[in-house]
CSV table of C-alpha atoms in Angstrom, one decimal:
chain,number,residue,atom,x,y,z
A,1,MET,CA,0.0,0.0,0.0
A,2,ILE,CA,1.3,3.4,-1.0
A,3,SER,CA,-0.3,5.8,1.5
A,4,GLY,CA,-0.3,9.5,2.4
A,5,ARG,CA,-0.2,11.6,5.5
A,6,GLY,CA,-3.1,13.4,7.2
A,7,LEU,CA,-4.2,16.7,5.7
A,8,ALA,CA,-7.4,17.5,7.6
A,9,HIS,CA,-8.4,16.8,11.2
A,10,THR,CA,-6.7,13.5,11.6
A,11,GLY,CA,-3.3,11.9,11.0
A,12,GLY,CA,-3.0,9.6,7.9
A,13,THR,CA,-2.0,6.0,7.7
A,14,LEU,CA,1.7,6.9,7.6
A,15,ASP,CA,1.4,9.1,10.6
A,16,LYS,CA,-0.2,6.4,12.6
A,17,LEU,CA,2.4,3.8,11.6
A,18,GLU,CA,5.2,6.1,12.5
A,19,SER,CA,4.1,6.1,16.1
A,20,ILE,CA,5.6,2.6,16.2
A,21,PRO,CA,9.3,3.0,17.1
A,22,GLY,CA,11.6,2.3,14.1
A,23,PHE,CA,8.9,1.9,11.5
A,24,ASN,CA,10.2,3.3,8.2
A,25,VAL,CA,7.7,4.3,5.5
A,26,ASN,CA,10.4,5.5,3.2
A,27,GLN,CA,11.5,2.5,1.1
A,28,SER,CA,13.0,2.5,-2.3
A,29,VAL,CA,11.3,0.7,-5.2
A,30,GLN,CA,13.9,-2.1,-4.8
A,31,GLN,CA,13.3,-2.3,-1.1
A,32,VAL,CA,9.5,-2.5,-1.6
A,33,LYS,CA,10.0,-5.4,-4.1
A,34,GLN,CA,12.2,-7.2,-1.6
A,35,ILE,CA,9.8,-6.8,1.3
A,36,LEU,CA,6.9,-8.0,-0.9
A,37,GLU,CA,9.0,-11.0,-1.9
A,38,ASP,CA,10.0,-11.8,1.7
A,39,VAL,CA,6.8,-10.9,3.6
A,40,GLY,CA,4.0,-10.4,1.0
A,41,CYS,CA,2.9,-6.9,2.1
A,42,CYS,CA,4.2,-3.4,3.0
A,43,ILE,CA,2.9,0.1,3.7
A,44,VAL,CA,5.0,2.9,2.3
A,45,GLY,CA,4.9,6.6,1.3
A,46,GLN,CA,5.5,8.3,-2.0
A,47,THR,CA,9.1,9.0,-2.9
A,48,GLU,CA,10.9,11.1,-5.5
A,49,SER,CA,10.6,8.2,-7.9
A,50,LEU,CA,7.4,6.5,-6.7
A,51,VAL,CA,4.3,8.5,-7.7
A,52,PRO,CA,6.3,11.8,-7.5
A,53,ALA,CA,3.5,14.0,-9.0
A,54,ASP,CA,1.0,12.9,-6.4
A,55,ARG,CA,3.5,13.8,-3.7
A,56,VAL,CA,3.7,17.4,-4.9
A,57,LEU,CA,-0.1,17.7,-5.5
A,58,TYR,CA,-0.9,16.1,-2.1
A,59,ALA,CA,1.3,18.7,-0.4
A,60,ILE,CA,-0.4,21.7,-2.0
A,61,ARG,CA,-4.1,20.6,-1.7
A,62,ASP,CA,-4.6,21.9,1.8
A,63,ALA,CA,-3.0,25.3,0.9
A,64,THR,CA,-5.3,25.6,-2.2
A,65,SER,CA,-8.5,24.5,-0.4
A,66,THR,CA,-8.8,21.5,-2.8
A,67,VAL,CA,-8.6,18.7,-0.2
A,68,ASP,CA,-12.2,17.7,-1.1
A,69,SER,CA,-11.8,18.1,-4.9
A,70,LEU,CA,-13.3,14.9,-6.4
A,71,PRO,CA,-10.9,14.8,-9.5
A,72,LEU,CA,-7.9,15.4,-7.3
A,73,ILE,CA,-8.9,12.8,-4.7
A,74,THR,CA,-9.6,10.2,-7.5
A,75,SER,CA,-6.2,10.9,-9.2
A,76,SER,CA,-4.3,10.8,-5.9
A,77,ILE,CA,-5.8,7.5,-4.8
A,78,ILE,CA,-5.8,5.7,-8.1
A,79,SER,CA,-2.4,6.9,-9.2
A,80,LYS,CA,-0.9,5.3,-6.1
A,81,LYS,CA,-2.9,2.1,-6.7
A,82,GLY,CA,-1.9,2.0,-10.4
A,83,ALA,CA,1.8,2.4,-9.4
A,84,GLU,CA,1.5,-0.6,-7.2
A,85,GLY,CA,0.5,-2.8,-10.1
A,86,LEU,CA,-2.5,-4.1,-8.4
A,87,SER,CA,-4.8,-6.7,-9.9
A,88,ALA,CA,-7.7,-6.0,-7.6
A,89,LEU,CA,-8.8,-3.3,-5.1
A,90,VAL,CA,-11.6,-2.6,-2.6
A,91,LEU,CA,-11.8,1.0,-1.3
A,92,ASP,CA,-13.4,2.1,1.9
A,93,VAL,CA,-15.2,5.4,1.1
A,94,LYS,CA,-16.6,7.0,4.2
A,95,PHE,CA,-19.4,9.5,4.6
A,96,GLY,CA,-20.9,11.3,7.6
A,97,ARG,CA,-20.0,14.0,10.1
A,98,ALA,CA,-16.4,12.9,10.6
A,99,ALA,CA,-15.7,12.1,7.0
A,100,LEU,CA,-14.5,14.4,4.2
A,101,TYR,CA,-17.9,14.0,2.4
A,102,LYS,CA,-20.8,14.5,4.8
A,103,ASP,CA,-23.6,13.0,2.7
A,104,LEU,CA,-24.1,9.6,1.1
A,105,ASP,CA,-24.7,11.0,-2.4
A,106,ARG,CA,-21.4,12.9,-2.6
A,107,ALA,CA,-19.5,9.9,-1.2
A,108,ARG,CA,-21.3,7.6,-3.8
A,109,SER,CA,-20.1,10.0,-6.6
A,110,LEU,CA,-16.5,9.7,-5.3
A,111,ALA,CA,-16.8,5.9,-5.0
A,112,GLN,CA,-18.2,5.6,-8.5
A,113,CYS,CA,-15.3,7.8,-9.9
A,114,LEU,CA,-12.7,5.7,-8.1
A,115,VAL,CA,-14.3,2.4,-9.3
A,116,THR,CA,-14.5,3.6,-12.9
A,117,ALA,CA,-10.9,5.0,-12.9
A,118,GLY,CA,-9.6,1.8,-11.3
A,119,ASN,CA,-11.3,-0.5,-13.7
A,120,GLU,CA,-10.3,1.6,-16.7
A,121,LEU,CA,-6.7,1.0,-15.6
A,122,GLY,CA,-7.3,-2.7,-15.6
A,123,ILE,CA,-7.6,-3.0,-11.8
A,124,LYS,CA,-10.7,-5.0,-10.7
A,125,THR,CA,-12.0,-2.3,-8.4
A,126,GLY,CA,-15.0,-2.0,-6.0
A,127,ALA,CA,-15.8,0.3,-3.1
A,128,VAL,CA,-17.6,0.0,0.2
A,129,LEU,CA,-19.6,3.0,1.4
A,130,SER,CA,-19.3,3.1,5.2
A,131,ARG,CA,-20.9,5.4,7.8
A,132,MET,CA,-18.6,7.7,9.9
A,133,ASP,CA,-20.5,9.9,12.2
A,134,ALA,CA,-19.2,8.5,15.4
A,135,PRO,CA,-15.6,7.3,15.6
A,136,ILE,CA,-14.8,3.7,14.4
A,137,GLY,CA,-13.8,1.6,17.4
A,138,GLN,CA,-13.0,3.2,20.7
A,139,THR,CA,-10.0,5.4,19.9
A,140,VAL,CA,-9.1,8.5,18.0
A,141,GLY,CA,-5.5,9.6,17.4
A,142,ASN,CA,-2.3,8.0,16.1
A,143,ALA,CA,-0.6,5.7,18.7
A,144,VAL,CA,-3.9,4.8,20.3
A,145,GLU,CA,-5.4,3.7,17.0
A,146,VAL,CA,-2.4,1.5,16.3
A,147,CYS,CA,-2.9,-0.1,19.7
A,148,GLU,CA,-6.6,-0.8,18.7
A,149,ALA,CA,-5.6,-2.1,15.3
A,150,LEU,CA,-3.2,-4.6,17.1
A,151,GLU,CA,-6.1,-5.6,19.3
A,152,CYS,CA,-8.2,-6.3,16.2
A,153,LEU,CA,-5.3,-8.3,14.7
A,154,LYS,CA,-5.3,-10.4,17.9
A,155,GLY,CA,-9.0,-11.3,17.3
A,156,ARG,CA,-10.2,-8.8,19.9
A,157,GLY,CA,-11.0,-5.2,19.7
A,158,PRO,CA,-14.3,-3.4,19.0
A,159,ASP,CA,-17.1,-5.1,17.1
A,160,ASP,CA,-17.6,-2.2,14.6
A,161,LEU,CA,-13.9,-2.2,13.6
A,162,ARG,CA,-13.9,-6.0,13.2
A,163,GLU,CA,-17.1,-5.7,11.1
A,164,LEU,CA,-15.4,-3.2,8.8
A,165,VAL,CA,-12.2,-5.2,8.4
A,166,THR,CA,-14.1,-8.5,7.6
A,167,ASN,CA,-16.4,-6.7,5.2
A,168,LEU,CA,-13.6,-5.1,3.2
A,169,GLY,CA,-11.5,-8.2,3.1
A,170,GLY,CA,-14.6,-10.4,2.4
A,171,HIS,CA,-15.6,-8.2,-0.5
A,172,LEU,CA,-12.1,-8.4,-2.0
A,173,LEU,CA,-12.0,-12.2,-1.8
A,174,TRP,CA,-15.5,-12.5,-3.3
A,175,MET,CA,-14.9,-9.9,-6.0
A,176,CYS,CA,-11.7,-11.8,-7.1
A,177,GLY,CA,-13.5,-15.2,-7.1
A,178,HIS,CA,-11.4,-16.5,-4.2
A,179,SER,CA,-14.7,-17.0,-2.2
A,180,SER,CA,-17.9,-18.3,-3.6
A,181,THR,CA,-20.0,-15.8,-1.6
A,182,LEU,CA,-19.5,-12.6,0.3
A,183,GLU,CA,-20.3,-14.4,3.6
A,184,ASN,CA,-17.7,-17.0,2.9
A,185,GLY,CA,-15.2,-14.2,2.2
A,186,LYS,CA,-16.0,-12.4,5.5
A,187,HIS,CA,-15.7,-15.7,7.3
A,188,GLU,CA,-12.3,-16.4,5.9
A,189,ILE,CA,-11.0,-13.0,7.0
A,190,ALA,CA,-12.5,-13.5,10.5
A,191,VAL,CA,-10.7,-16.9,10.8
A,192,LYS,CA,-7.3,-15.2,9.9
A,193,LEU,CA,-7.9,-12.7,12.6
A,194,LYS,CA,-8.7,-15.4,15.2
A,195,ASN,CA,-6.0,-17.9,14.3
A,196,GLY,CA,-3.1,-15.3,14.4
A,197,GLU,CA,-2.1,-15.5,10.7
A,198,ALA,CA,-2.9,-11.8,10.1
A,199,LEU,CA,-1.0,-10.8,13.2
A,200,ASN,CA,2.0,-12.8,12.3
A,201,LYS,CA,2.0,-11.2,8.8
A,202,PHE,CA,1.8,-7.7,10.4
A,203,GLN,CA,4.7,-8.6,12.8
A,204,ALA,CA,6.8,-9.7,9.8
A,205,MET,CA,6.0,-6.5,8.0
A,206,LEU,CA,7.1,-4.4,11.0
A,207,GLU,CA,10.4,-6.1,11.2
A,208,ALA,CA,10.9,-5.8,7.4
A,209,GLN,CA,10.3,-2.0,7.7
A,210,GLY,CA,12.7,-1.3,10.5
A,211,VAL,CA,11.1,-2.2,13.8
A,212,THR,CA,13.4,-4.3,15.9
A,213,ALA,CA,12.5,-7.9,16.4
A,214,ASP,CA,12.1,-7.5,20.1
A,215,VAL,CA,9.7,-4.5,19.8
A,216,ALA,CA,7.7,-6.2,17.0
A,217,ARG,CA,7.4,-9.4,18.9
A,218,SER,CA,6.3,-7.6,22.1
A,219,LEU,CA,3.7,-5.5,20.3
A,220,CYS,CA,2.3,-8.6,18.7
A,221,SER,CA,2.4,-10.8,21.8
A,222,ASP,CA,-0.8,-11.7,23.6
A,223,GLU,CA,-0.2,-9.0,26.1
A,224,SER,CA,-1.2,-5.4,25.6
A,225,ARG,CA,1.6,-3.4,27.1
A,226,TYR,CA,1.8,-1.1,24.1
A,227,PHE,CA,3.0,2.0,25.9
A,228,GLU,CA,6.2,0.3,27.0
A,229,TYR,CA,7.3,0.9,23.4
A,230,MET,CA,5.1,3.6,22.0
A,231,LYS,CA,5.1,7.2,23.3
A,232,ARG,CA,2.5,7.9,25.9
A,233,ALA,CA,1.3,11.4,26.4
A,234,ALA,CA,2.5,13.2,29.5
A,235,ASN,CA,-1.1,13.8,30.7
A,236,GLN,CA,-4.4,12.0,30.7
A,237,THR,CA,-7.7,13.7,31.5
A,238,GLU,CA,-11.0,11.8,32.1
A,239,LEU,CA,-14.4,13.4,31.5
A,240,LYS,CA,-17.6,12.3,33.2
A,241,VAL,CA,-21.1,11.5,31.9
A,242,PRO,CA,-23.4,14.5,32.8
A,243,LYS,CA,-26.6,12.5,33.4
A,244,ASP,CA,-28.1,9.0,33.4
A,245,GLY,CA,-29.3,7.5,30.2
A,246,ALA,CA,-28.1,5.7,27.0
A,247,VAL,CA,-25.3,6.8,24.7
A,248,LEU,CA,-27.2,7.9,21.6
A,249,ASP,CA,-24.3,9.5,19.7
A,250,ILE,CA,-20.6,10.5,19.9
A,251,ASP,CA,-19.6,13.2,17.4
A,252,GLY,CA,-16.4,12.0,15.8
A,253,LEU,CA,-15.7,15.3,14.1
A,254,ALA,CA,-15.9,17.2,17.4
A,255,LEU,CA,-13.5,14.9,19.1
A,256,ALA,CA,-11.1,15.0,16.1
A,257,GLU,CA,-11.1,18.8,16.0
A,258,VAL,CA,-10.1,19.1,19.7
A,259,LEU,CA,-7.4,16.4,19.2
A,260,HIS,CA,-6.2,18.3,16.1
A,261,LYS,CA,-5.7,21.4,18.2
A,262,LEU,CA,-3.8,19.3,20.8
A,263,GLY,CA,-1.4,18.2,18.2
A,264,ALA,CA,-2.8,15.0,16.7
A,265,GLY,CA,-3.2,16.4,13.2
A,266,ARG,CA,-1.5,19.1,11.1
A,267,THR,CA,-2.7,22.4,9.7
A,268,LYS,CA,-0.4,22.4,6.7
A,269,SER,CA,1.8,19.8,4.9
A,270,GLY,CA,5.2,19.2,6.6
A,271,GLU,CA,4.1,20.1,10.1
A,272,LYS,CA,5.1,17.6,12.8
A,273,ILE,CA,2.3,15.9,14.8
A,274,ASP,CA,2.3,14.5,18.3
A,275,HIS,CA,1.7,10.8,17.9
A,276,SER,CA,0.9,10.4,21.6
A,277,VAL,CA,-2.2,12.7,21.5
A,278,GLY,CA,-5.5,10.8,21.3
A,279,ALA,CA,-8.7,9.8,23.0
A,280,GLU,CA,-10.0,6.5,24.4
A,281,MET,CA,-13.8,6.2,24.6
A,282,LEU,CA,-14.7,4.2,27.7
A,283,VAL,CA,-18.4,3.8,26.7
A,284,GLU,CA,-20.1,2.3,23.6
A,285,MET,CA,-23.0,3.4,21.4
A,286,GLY,CA,-26.3,2.3,23.0
A,287,GLN,CA,-24.7,1.6,26.4
A,288,LEU,CA,-26.6,2.6,29.5
A,289,VAL,CA,-24.5,5.0,31.6
A,290,GLN,CA,-24.8,6.8,34.9
A,291,LYS,CA,-24.1,10.4,35.8
A,292,GLY,CA,-20.5,10.7,37.0
A,293,GLN,CA,-19.3,7.7,35.1
A,294,THR,CA,-16.1,8.2,33.1
A,295,TRP,CA,-16.8,8.2,29.3
A,296,ILE,CA,-13.6,9.4,27.7
A,297,ARG,CA,-9.9,9.6,28.5
A,298,ILE,CA,-7.9,12.3,26.6
A,299,HIS,CA,-4.2,11.8,26.1
A,300,HIS,CA,-2.5,15.2,25.8
A,301,SER,CA,1.0,16.8,26.1
A,302,SER,CA,-0.3,20.1,27.3
A,303,VAL,CA,-0.6,20.6,31.1
A,304,ASP,CA,-4.4,20.9,31.0
A,305,LEU,CA,-7.3,21.0,28.7
A,306,SER,CA,-8.9,24.4,28.3
A,307,ALA,CA,-12.4,25.1,29.4
A,308,GLN,CA,-13.4,25.4,25.7
A,309,GLN,CA,-11.9,22.1,24.9
A,310,ARG,CA,-13.6,20.4,27.8
A,311,SER,CA,-16.9,21.9,26.7
A,312,ASP,CA,-16.5,20.9,23.1
A,313,LEU,CA,-15.7,17.3,24.1
A,314,GLN,CA,-18.7,17.1,26.4
A,315,LYS,CA,-21.0,18.4,23.7
A,316,ALA,CA,-19.8,15.5,21.5
A,317,LEU,CA,-21.6,13.0,23.8
A,318,VAL,CA,-25.3,12.7,23.4
A,319,ILE,CA,-27.3,11.0,26.2
A,320,GLY,CA,-31.0,10.1,25.9
A,321,ARG,CA,-33.5,7.4,26.4
A,322,GLN,CA,-32.5,3.8,25.5
A,323,ASP,CA,-35.5,3.5,23.2
A,324,GLN,CA,-34.2,6.4,21.2
A,325,TYR,CA,-31.1,4.5,20.1
A,326,LYS,CA,-31.1,2.9,16.7
A,327,ALA,CA,-28.3,0.5,16.0
A,328,ALA,CA,-27.0,0.6,12.4
A,329,SER,CA,-24.3,-1.2,10.5
A,330,ARG,CA,-21.3,0.8,9.4
A,331,ILE,CA,-21.6,-0.8,5.9
A,332,VAL,CA,-24.2,0.9,3.8
A,333,GLU,CA,-23.5,-0.1,0.2
A,334,PHE,CA,-21.0,-1.8,-2.1
A,335,ILE,CA,-20.2,-0.4,-5.5
A,336,TYR,CA,-18.9,-2.8,-8.1
A,337,PRO,CA,-18.4,-1.9,-11.8
A,338,ASN,CA,-21.7,-0.7,-13.2
A,339,HIS,CA,-23.9,-1.7,-10.3
A,340,HIS,CA,-24.6,-1.2,-6.6
A,341,MET,CA,-25.3,-3.8,-3.8
A,342,SER,CA,-26.8,-2.6,-0.5
């Protein structure tokens, strides 16, 4: 995977992975080929010789207010996938409050552009449209999200994250004809998470990309002592539930905007980010909670959160009656060449 850095309110894939000590996203084409031969997967950034035009365009999109430009998003994503020489691709296109595109129709337009461009390049391409109003899983940030991804690879972690992973992988297997049905494909991915094969592959990738064997082994062990190796923020602040009731909503964008100001994201290309800044949600959607119960833990380097930041975070939590909560799958639609599947 050739990935990018965060431009808006969150860190990107490369930013998250760089919270792992020693992980090197800067690999030459020859190194990428060797890692693929030895391990079977790698996650790297653009270089001077690997999708160089996208590297330049990506850096100026924020400055020119074109982060949400549909043609530029399409060219950025598909150029990297084309350079990888893929035979098949499933893209996760998000919509909702915390996504780049807020409504389903605009996200669907983007997904259709991506699917069309990919297939015209000879890459069998499909896209999953997934809902992103509340955060996926229980964390927001860089290092904390890596910890949660490791939990998922260990067959644990939040249900909604696991649902997204098995759906994306399942669609890819089904689309390529490696599984007779979508359900079989999803089951195969779930098995790989449960039996440790996916985790072992991730560990091998970490080592191939610069993480020492001891650190990679410890991060991927059955224990969860992640912050013995990854940077932990100097301060943690916990906020309390204001009243009894059920968790109806958690505004993912509101959380991300506060964390961005605390250093988890960047305002312009090239800025450094603080990998240790993040949030752990200690309650789940639909859960019954009591006044005074801790609902979120903020990891921050600043001495204290401002009154405005505390207020913005508390406004992100919506408490109401349990019968008002409507559970919904993250996965809304699948777009495959020339047709949709709900």
